[in-house]
Amino acid sequence: MTTKDSEAFEIEIDFSIHGQQLKTGLIGDGLAIWLTDKHLQRGDVFGMQSDYNGLGIFIDTYRNGQRIKGQHKNFPYVSIQPNNGQYGKYDKNTDGAASEIGGCSLHRVYNMRSGDGLSRLRIYYIKKTNYLSIDFDVSGTGKEFQNCFTSENNNNINLPSNPYLGLSAETGDLYHQVDIFKIKATSLKDATSGESIESIDKIIDLVESDRSSGIENDGSNSANKDNSNEDINERRRRRINRRNQRVEGRKSKSHQKRVTKRLKEMNENSFGDERGPIGWIINKLWIALKFTFYISLFSVFGYIVYVGLRVYKDNKRKNNTRGLL
């Protein structure tokens, strides 16, 4: 975006995160949307460098950290993460709990199968008032947006003058699919003056105006739109299915080993044994058995010592017995 266009803008992204790993809970980390001052290099934060300058919107589908008392975060979770170039500010082990300025749980954004449905992200930004609004529509229709985060006059939200829009995804040792279907960035300008919009009230007026014009045109264009949308959706489904077939064909034993390793690590962290709850029970039984064995051994040893002392005292008493002459 140019400096002028970035003073007020709207971004819409249609995407889908899907995979059958939801059955086991072992799914990838999710999707990140970046608004930064430059093209990012590869790194360990959703696949990108951690010392970015700008804003990250992380759709996190896998919990890395433990639940924090007092915080009610259900995953998938959207985390709003600003950064001013500080290395390692985002802590992956806690899912960025200390560095986020807001977020929300995003139910039903992870689909069991491809083609189950798209999700839509909408971002509004006004530089003059540092206004930022992030909405999601997990139905993908554009009619069921729910607000995730809204802030105004927040000094933590300071986007670069010429923000670079980027997307990345990371899976760790696991995998899922992330499909991007549409990215649309629109500069928000006043229709009369041509200047960038400076308040949220103007955005509301624009939305209401678009909604009204859409209703007027529905009567004449609804049939053509329906047919066009059906064709687009059908091509989209075929493309996703072909991609999924290729992905399934690339599965290997090494992937299964990584999944098994991740599962063992989870069991080790939760139960102290890579075998999970069964291993925990076996360990407890083994400890009880060893304890019983040592107690029994100690008791036998004590009894032997006791008998030995009794025999020793009896023999000594006999040797000290004296008769009369």
CSV table of C-alpha atoms in Angstrom, one decimal:
chain,number,residue,atom,x,y,z
A,1,MET,CA,0.0,0.0,0.0
A,2,THR,CA,1.1,3.6,-0.6
A,3,THR,CA,1.4,6.0,2.3
A,4,LYS,CA,-1.9,7.8,1.2
A,5,ASP,CA,-3.8,4.5,0.7
A,6,SER,CA,-2.7,3.2,4.1
A,7,GLU,CA,-4.2,6.1,6.0
A,8,ALA,CA,-7.6,4.3,6.0
A,9,PHE,CA,-8.3,0.9,4.5
A,10,GLU,CA,-10.3,-2.3,4.5
A,11,ILE,CA,-8.9,-5.7,4.0
A,12,GLU,CA,-11.0,-8.9,3.3
A,13,ILE,CA,-9.5,-12.4,3.2
A,14,ASP,CA,-11.4,-15.5,2.3
A,15,PHE,CA,-9.6,-18.6,3.7
A,16,SER,CA,-10.1,-22.2,4.8
A,17,ILE,CA,-8.1,-24.1,7.4
A,18,HIS,CA,-9.0,-27.8,7.3
A,19,GLY,CA,-7.8,-31.4,7.9
A,20,GLN,CA,-8.9,-34.6,9.5
A,21,GLN,CA,-6.5,-34.3,12.4
A,22,LEU,CA,-9.2,-32.6,14.5
A,23,LYS,CA,-10.3,-36.1,15.6
A,24,THR,CA,-7.0,-36.5,17.6
A,25,GLY,CA,-6.5,-32.9,18.5
A,26,LEU,CA,-3.0,-33.1,16.8
A,27,ILE,CA,-3.3,-30.3,14.2
A,28,GLY,CA,-1.0,-27.6,12.9
A,29,ASP,CA,-0.5,-24.2,14.4
A,30,GLY,CA,-2.7,-22.1,12.1
A,31,LEU,CA,-2.5,-19.0,10.0
A,32,ALA,CA,-0.9,-15.6,10.4
A,33,ILE,CA,-1.8,-12.3,8.7
A,34,TRP,CA,1.0,-9.7,8.8
A,35,LEU,CA,1.0,-5.9,8.3
A,36,THR,CA,4.7,-5.0,8.6
A,37,ASP,CA,7.2,-2.5,7.3
A,38,LYS,CA,8.9,-5.0,5.0
A,39,HIS,CA,8.9,-8.5,3.5
A,40,LEU,CA,9.6,-10.9,6.4
A,41,GLN,CA,12.1,-13.6,6.4
A,42,ARG,CA,11.6,-17.2,7.5
A,43,GLY,CA,11.5,-17.7,11.3
A,44,ASP,CA,9.9,-19.5,14.2
A,45,VAL,CA,6.7,-17.4,14.6
A,46,PHE,CA,4.1,-18.9,12.3
A,47,GLY,CA,7.0,-19.5,9.9
A,48,MET,CA,8.2,-15.9,9.9
A,49,GLN,CA,10.9,-13.9,11.8
A,50,SER,CA,10.0,-12.9,15.4
A,51,ASP,CA,11.6,-9.4,15.3
A,52,TYR,CA,9.0,-7.9,12.9
A,53,ASN,CA,7.9,-4.3,13.0
A,54,GLY,CA,4.2,-3.9,12.7
A,55,LEU,CA,1.1,-6.1,13.5
A,56,GLY,CA,0.5,-9.8,13.5
A,57,ILE,CA,-2.9,-11.3,13.6
A,58,PHE,CA,-2.5,-15.0,14.5
A,59,ILE,CA,-5.3,-17.5,14.0
A,60,ASP,CA,-3.8,-20.1,16.4
A,61,THR,CA,-5.3,-23.6,16.1
A,62,TYR,CA,-3.0,-25.4,18.5
A,63,ARG,CA,-2.5,-24.7,22.2
A,64,ASN,CA,1.2,-24.8,23.1
A,65,GLY,CA,1.1,-23.4,26.6
A,66,GLN,CA,-0.8,-24.6,29.7
A,67,ARG,CA,-4.1,-23.0,30.7
A,68,ILE,CA,-3.5,-19.9,32.8
A,69,LYS,CA,-5.7,-19.4,35.8
A,70,GLY,CA,-8.1,-16.5,35.3
A,71,GLN,CA,-7.8,-16.7,31.5
A,72,HIS,CA,-10.5,-18.4,29.5
A,73,LYS,CA,-9.0,-19.1,26.1
A,74,ASN,CA,-10.5,-21.7,23.9
A,75,PHE,CA,-8.7,-22.8,20.8
A,76,PRO,CA,-8.7,-22.0,17.9
A,77,TYR,CA,-7.8,-18.5,19.2
A,78,VAL,CA,-7.1,-15.2,17.5
A,79,SER,CA,-4.2,-13.3,19.0
A,80,ILE,CA,-3.5,-9.6,18.1
A,81,GLN,CA,0.3,-9.2,18.4
A,82,PRO,CA,2.0,-5.8,17.7
A,83,ASN,CA,5.8,-5.6,17.7
A,84,ASN,CA,8.4,-2.9,17.2
A,85,GLY,CA,11.2,-5.1,16.0
A,86,GLN,CA,11.9,-6.8,19.4
A,87,TYR,CA,13.4,-10.2,18.9
A,88,GLY,CA,11.6,-13.0,20.7
A,89,LYS,CA,8.8,-10.8,22.0
A,90,TYR,CA,6.2,-13.5,21.0
A,91,ASP,CA,6.6,-16.5,23.3
A,92,LYS,CA,5.4,-19.6,21.4
A,93,ASN,CA,5.5,-21.7,24.6
A,94,THR,CA,2.7,-19.5,26.1
A,95,ASP,CA,1.0,-18.7,22.8
A,96,GLY,CA,2.0,-15.1,23.2
A,97,ALA,CA,-0.1,-14.5,26.3
A,98,ALA,CA,2.1,-11.8,27.6
A,99,SER,CA,2.5,-9.8,24.4
A,100,GLU,CA,-1.0,-9.8,23.0
A,101,ILE,CA,-3.2,-6.7,23.2
A,102,GLY,CA,-6.4,-8.6,22.6
A,103,GLY,CA,-8.0,-11.6,20.9
A,104,CYS,CA,-10.9,-13.9,20.8
A,105,SER,CA,-11.8,-17.6,20.5
A,106,LEU,CA,-12.8,-18.5,17.0
A,107,HIS,CA,-15.0,-21.6,17.0
A,108,ARG,CA,-15.7,-23.6,13.8
A,109,VAL,CA,-12.8,-22.0,11.9
A,110,TYR,CA,-11.1,-25.4,11.6
A,111,ASN,CA,-13.0,-27.7,9.2
A,112,MET,CA,-12.9,-31.5,9.2
A,113,ARG,CA,-12.9,-31.7,5.4
A,114,SER,CA,-12.1,-29.4,2.6
A,115,GLY,CA,-15.0,-27.6,1.0
A,116,ASP,CA,-17.0,-27.7,4.3
A,117,GLY,CA,-17.0,-23.9,4.3
A,118,LEU,CA,-14.9,-20.8,3.9
A,119,SER,CA,-14.1,-18.2,6.6
A,120,ARG,CA,-13.8,-14.5,6.0
A,121,LEU,CA,-11.6,-12.0,7.8
A,122,ARG,CA,-12.3,-8.3,7.6
A,123,ILE,CA,-9.9,-5.6,8.9
A,124,TYR,CA,-10.7,-1.9,9.2
A,125,TYR,CA,-7.9,0.6,10.0
A,126,ILE,CA,-7.9,4.4,10.4
A,127,LYS,CA,-4.5,5.9,11.0
A,128,LYS,CA,-5.6,9.3,12.4
A,129,THR,CA,-7.4,7.8,15.4
A,130,ASN,CA,-5.4,4.5,15.5
A,131,TYR,CA,-8.7,2.7,15.0
A,132,LEU,CA,-8.5,-1.0,14.4
A,133,SER,CA,-11.4,-3.4,14.0
A,134,ILE,CA,-11.1,-7.1,13.2
A,135,ASP,CA,-14.2,-9.2,12.3
A,136,PHE,CA,-14.7,-12.8,11.3
A,137,ASP,CA,-17.4,-14.6,9.5
A,138,VAL,CA,-16.8,-18.4,9.8
A,139,SER,CA,-19.7,-19.1,7.4
A,140,GLY,CA,-17.9,-17.2,4.6
A,141,THR,CA,-21.1,-15.5,3.4
A,142,GLY,CA,-20.1,-12.0,4.5
A,143,LYS,CA,-23.5,-11.7,6.3
A,144,GLU,CA,-22.5,-13.1,9.8
A,145,PHE,CA,-19.6,-11.1,10.9
A,146,GLN,CA,-18.7,-11.2,14.6
A,147,ASN,CA,-16.3,-8.7,16.0
A,148,CYS,CA,-13.2,-10.1,17.5
A,149,PHE,CA,-11.2,-7.0,18.4
A,150,THR,CA,-11.8,-3.3,18.3
A,151,SER,CA,-9.6,-0.5,19.6
A,152,GLU,CA,-9.2,3.2,19.1
A,153,ASN,CA,-6.5,5.7,20.2
A,154,ASN,CA,-4.3,2.8,21.2
A,155,ASN,CA,-0.6,3.6,21.0
A,156,ASN,CA,0.3,-0.1,20.7
A,157,ILE,CA,-1.3,-0.1,17.3
A,158,ASN,CA,1.0,1.9,15.1
A,159,LEU,CA,1.2,0.4,11.6
A,160,PRO,CA,4.0,1.3,9.3
A,161,SER,CA,3.4,4.1,6.8
A,162,ASN,CA,3.6,1.7,3.9
A,163,PRO,CA,2.4,-1.6,5.4
A,164,TYR,CA,3.3,-4.8,3.6
A,165,LEU,CA,0.5,-7.4,3.7
A,166,GLY,CA,1.6,-11.0,4.0
A,167,LEU,CA,0.3,-14.4,5.1
A,168,SER,CA,2.1,-17.4,6.5
A,169,ALA,CA,1.2,-20.7,8.1
A,170,GLU,CA,3.1,-23.2,10.2
A,171,THR,CA,2.4,-26.8,11.2
A,172,GLY,CA,5.3,-27.8,13.4
A,173,ASP,CA,5.7,-31.6,13.4
A,174,LEU,CA,2.0,-32.0,12.3
A,175,TYR,CA,0.1,-30.8,9.3
A,176,HIS,CA,-3.1,-29.2,8.0
A,177,GLN,CA,-4.1,-27.4,4.9
A,178,VAL,CA,-4.6,-23.6,4.5
A,179,ASP,CA,-6.3,-22.4,1.4
A,180,ILE,CA,-6.4,-18.7,0.5
A,181,PHE,CA,-9.2,-17.8,-2.0
A,182,LYS,CA,-9.4,-14.1,-2.0
A,183,ILE,CA,-7.4,-11.1,-0.7
A,184,LYS,CA,-9.0,-7.7,-1.3
A,185,ALA,CA,-7.5,-4.4,0.0
A,186,THR,CA,-9.5,-1.2,-0.4
A,187,SER,CA,-8.5,2.3,0.4
A,188,LEU,CA,-11.3,4.1,2.2
A,189,LYS,CA,-11.9,7.6,0.9
A,190,ASP,CA,-14.6,10.2,1.2
A,191,ALA,CA,-16.7,10.1,-2.0
A,192,THR,CA,-17.0,13.9,-2.1
A,193,SER,CA,-13.5,15.2,-1.1
A,194,GLY,CA,-11.5,12.2,-2.2
A,195,GLU,CA,-9.5,12.4,1.1
A,196,SER,CA,-9.0,9.4,3.4
A,197,ILE,CA,-11.7,8.7,5.9
A,198,GLU,CA,-10.8,9.9,9.4
A,199,SER,CA,-13.5,8.5,11.6
A,200,ILE,CA,-15.4,5.3,12.1
A,201,ASP,CA,-18.7,7.1,11.5
A,202,LYS,CA,-17.7,7.5,7.9
A,203,ILE,CA,-17.1,3.8,7.5
A,204,ILE,CA,-20.5,3.0,8.9
A,205,ASP,CA,-22.0,5.4,6.4
A,206,LEU,CA,-20.1,3.6,3.6
A,207,VAL,CA,-21.2,0.2,4.8
A,208,GLU,CA,-24.9,1.3,5.0
A,209,SER,CA,-24.6,2.8,1.5
A,210,ASP,CA,-23.2,-0.4,0.0
A,211,ARG,CA,-25.8,-2.5,1.7
A,212,SER,CA,-28.6,-0.3,0.3
A,213,SER,CA,-27.3,-0.4,-3.2
A,214,GLY,CA,-26.9,-4.1,-3.0
A,215,ILE,CA,-30.5,-4.5,-2.0
A,216,GLU,CA,-31.6,-2.4,-5.0
A,217,ASN,CA,-29.6,-4.5,-7.4
A,218,ASP,CA,-30.6,-7.8,-6.0
A,219,GLY,CA,-33.8,-8.0,-8.0
A,220,SER,CA,-32.2,-7.7,-11.5
A,221,ASN,CA,-28.9,-9.5,-10.8
A,222,SER,CA,-29.8,-12.3,-8.4
A,223,ALA,CA,-30.2,-15.1,-11.0
A,224,ASN,CA,-26.8,-14.3,-12.7
A,225,LYS,CA,-25.1,-13.9,-9.3
A,226,ASP,CA,-26.4,-17.3,-8.1
A,227,ASN,CA,-25.2,-19.1,-11.3
A,228,SER,CA,-21.8,-17.4,-11.2
A,229,ASN,CA,-21.3,-18.2,-7.5
A,230,GLU,CA,-22.3,-21.9,-8.1
A,231,ASP,CA,-19.7,-22.2,-10.9
A,232,ILE,CA,-17.0,-20.5,-8.8
A,233,ASN,CA,-17.7,-22.7,-5.8
A,234,GLU,CA,-17.7,-25.9,-7.9
A,235,ARG,CA,-14.4,-25.0,-9.4
A,236,ARG,CA,-13.1,-24.2,-6.0
A,237,ARG,CA,-14.2,-27.5,-4.6
A,238,ARG,CA,-12.6,-29.4,-7.4
A,239,ARG,CA,-9.3,-27.5,-7.0
A,240,ILE,CA,-9.3,-28.2,-3.2
A,241,ASN,CA,-10.1,-31.9,-3.7
A,242,ARG,CA,-7.2,-32.3,-6.2
A,243,ARG,CA,-4.9,-30.6,-3.8
A,244,ASN,CA,-6.0,-32.8,-1.0
A,245,GLN,CA,-5.4,-35.9,-3.0
A,246,ARG,CA,-1.9,-34.8,-3.7
A,247,VAL,CA,-1.3,-34.0,0.0
A,248,GLU,CA,-2.7,-37.4,1.0
A,249,GLY,CA,-0.4,-39.1,-1.5
A,250,ARG,CA,2.7,-37.5,0.1
A,251,LYS,CA,2.0,-39.0,3.5
A,252,SER,CA,5.0,-41.0,4.7
A,253,LYS,CA,6.2,-43.1,7.6
A,254,SER,CA,8.3,-40.2,8.7
A,255,HIS,CA,5.2,-38.1,9.2
A,256,GLN,CA,3.6,-40.8,11.3
A,257,LYS,CA,6.8,-40.9,13.4
A,258,ARG,CA,6.6,-37.2,14.0
A,259,VAL,CA,2.9,-37.5,15.1
A,260,THR,CA,3.8,-40.3,17.4
A,261,LYS,CA,6.7,-38.3,18.9
A,262,ARG,CA,4.4,-35.3,19.4
A,263,LEU,CA,1.8,-37.5,21.1
A,264,LYS,CA,4.4,-39.0,23.4
A,265,GLU,CA,5.7,-35.5,24.3
A,266,MET,CA,2.1,-34.5,25.2
A,267,ASN,CA,1.7,-37.6,27.4
A,268,GLU,CA,5.1,-37.0,29.0
A,269,ASN,CA,4.1,-33.4,29.9
A,270,SER,CA,0.6,-34.4,31.1
A,271,PHE,CA,1.2,-37.7,32.8
A,272,GLY,CA,4.9,-38.0,33.2
A,273,ASP,CA,5.0,-41.0,30.9
A,274,GLU,CA,5.0,-41.3,27.1
A,275,ARG,CA,2.4,-44.1,27.4
A,276,GLY,CA,-0.2,-41.7,28.7
A,277,PRO,CA,-2.7,-42.5,31.5
A,278,ILE,CA,-2.0,-46.3,31.2
A,279,GLY,CA,1.7,-45.6,31.7
A,280,TRP,CA,0.9,-43.4,34.7
A,281,ILE,CA,-1.2,-46.2,36.3
A,282,ILE,CA,1.6,-48.7,35.6
A,283,ASN,CA,4.2,-46.4,37.2
A,284,LYS,CA,2.1,-46.0,40.3
A,285,LEU,CA,1.5,-49.7,40.6
A,286,TRP,CA,5.2,-50.3,40.1
A,287,ILE,CA,6.1,-47.8,42.8
A,288,ALA,CA,3.6,-49.4,45.2
A,289,LEU,CA,5.0,-52.8,44.4
A,290,LYS,CA,8.6,-51.7,45.1
A,291,PHE,CA,7.5,-50.0,48.3
A,292,THR,CA,5.8,-53.2,49.5
A,293,PHE,CA,8.9,-55.3,48.5
A,294,TYR,CA,11.3,-53.0,50.5
A,295,ILE,CA,9.0,-53.0,53.5
A,296,SER,CA,8.8,-56.8,53.4
A,297,LEU,CA,12.6,-57.0,53.0
A,298,PHE,CA,13.2,-54.7,55.9
A,299,SER,CA,10.7,-56.6,58.1
A,300,VAL,CA,12.5,-59.9,57.3
A,301,PHE,CA,15.9,-58.4,58.0
A,302,GLY,CA,14.6,-56.9,61.3
A,303,TYR,CA,13.1,-60.3,62.3
A,304,ILE,CA,16.4,-62.1,61.6
A,305,VAL,CA,18.3,-59.5,63.7
A,306,TYR,CA,15.7,-59.9,66.5
A,307,VAL,CA,16.0,-63.7,66.5
A,308,GLY,CA,19.8,-63.5,66.5
A,309,LEU,CA,19.8,-61.2,69.5
A,310,ARG,CA,17.5,-63.5,71.4
A,311,VAL,CA,19.7,-66.5,70.7
A,312,TYR,CA,22.8,-64.6,71.7
A,313,LYS,CA,21.3,-63.5,75.0
A,314,ASP,CA,20.1,-67.0,75.8
A,315,ASN,CA,23.5,-68.5,75.2
A,316,LYS,CA,25.1,-65.8,77.3
A,317,ARG,CA,22.7,-66.5,80.2
A,318,LYS,CA,23.5,-70.2,80.1
A,319,ASN,CA,27.3,-69.6,80.2
A,320,ASN,CA,26.9,-67.3,83.3
A,321,THR,CA,24.9,-69.8,85.3
A,322,ARG,CA,26.8,-71.1,88.4
A,323,GLY,CA,26.0,-74.0,90.8
A,324,LEU,CA,26.7,-74.5,94.6
A,325,LEU,CA,29.5,-76.8,95.8
